[in-house]
Amino acid sequence: MLSEIVDIIVYILLAIGVFFNLLAGVGLLRFPDVYTRLHAGTKCTTFGSIFICGSVVLLGLKYWIQGNPEYSTLSIHTAGALIAILLTNPTGAHAIARAAHRSGVAPVRAIVDDLKNKTVEKSAKKKEVKK
Amino acid sequence: MIEIEPTYLIVIGFLLLSIIICIIRVVKGPTAPDRVVGLDTINTIIIVGMIAFGIAEKSVIYIDVAIVYALLSFISTLFIAKYLEGGEF
């Protein structure tokens, strides 16, 4: 009885994760701009990864409780991979956005760009201080 | 109740579809940051696919490879972003 309930929860988690990963692909194809594409690609894949890795952890825990101790390694390592994804994905997205803005890619259909002079001045000041 | 492991192979099929859509963006992308965004998304989806394949095949080695792949792709993304930004390393 408990095993079937866990199976249904695993199916639901898998469906949510696959849906969001497909949405990431569609958003990457349809959005008009680097920043909006970054928004779609990074956030949707991170959210979908949480659900798929959660389903794997839950399934491993179920098999572990049922008497297969080798699945404990699988669960714990999947949690480690999930932590790695959660730490590295937003940091990489932030670095790409900063690089795109500083290399001169403007947002499409944006009228006011508040960061236009600030970042350049800041980096120039840093270089002067270094010299 | 049917076996739950073959479901993960169907999940890998859908992830492959998403990767193909991202490859279209990488080929089409007007600017260089567009292509970097596509590659970053492909990296994350490949990590998830490796984890799903690891539980479908019931072996831990794929998940260990996925952890190392996540860290290496993070370093490569940071390096490409620094290269696009220009300036000193």
CSV table of C-alpha atoms in Angstrom, one decimal, chain B residues 29-62:
chain,number,residue,atom,x,y,z
B,29,GLY,CA,21.6,32.5,-32.1
B,30,PRO,CA,22.3,36.1,-33.3
B,31,THR,CA,25.0,37.0,-30.7
B,32,ALA,CA,27.6,35.0,-28.8
B,33,PRO,CA,25.8,35.2,-25.4
B,34,ASP,CA,22.8,33.6,-27.0
B,35,ARG,CA,24.9,30.6,-27.8
B,36,VAL,CA,26.4,30.5,-24.4
B,37,VAL,CA,22.9,30.5,-22.8
B,38,GLY,CA,21.9,27.5,-25.0
B,39,LEU,CA,25.1,25.6,-24.1
B,40,ASP,CA,24.5,26.2,-20.4
B,41,THR,CA,20.9,25.0,-20.6
B,42,ILE,CA,22.1,21.9,-22.5
B,43,ASN,CA,24.6,21.2,-19.8
B,44,THR,CA,22.0,21.2,-17.1
B,45,ILE,CA,19.6,19.0,-19.0
B,46,ILE,CA,22.5,16.5,-19.7
B,47,ILE,CA,23.2,16.3,-15.9
B,48,VAL,CA,19.5,15.5,-15.2
B,49,GLY,CA,19.5,12.9,-18.0
B,50,MET,CA,22.6,11.3,-16.5
B,51,ILE,CA,20.9,11.0,-13.1
B,52,ALA,CA,17.8,9.5,-14.7
B,53,PHE,CA,19.9,7.0,-16.6
B,54,GLY,CA,21.8,6.1,-13.4
B,55,ILE,CA,18.6,5.0,-11.7
B,56,ALA,CA,17.2,3.3,-14.8
B,57,GLU,CA,20.4,1.2,-15.1
B,58,LYS,CA,20.7,0.9,-11.2
B,59,SER,CA,24.3,2.0,-11.1
B,60,VAL,CA,25.8,4.8,-9.1
B,61,ILE,CA,28.7,5.6,-11.5
B,62,TYR,CA,26.5,7.7,-13.8
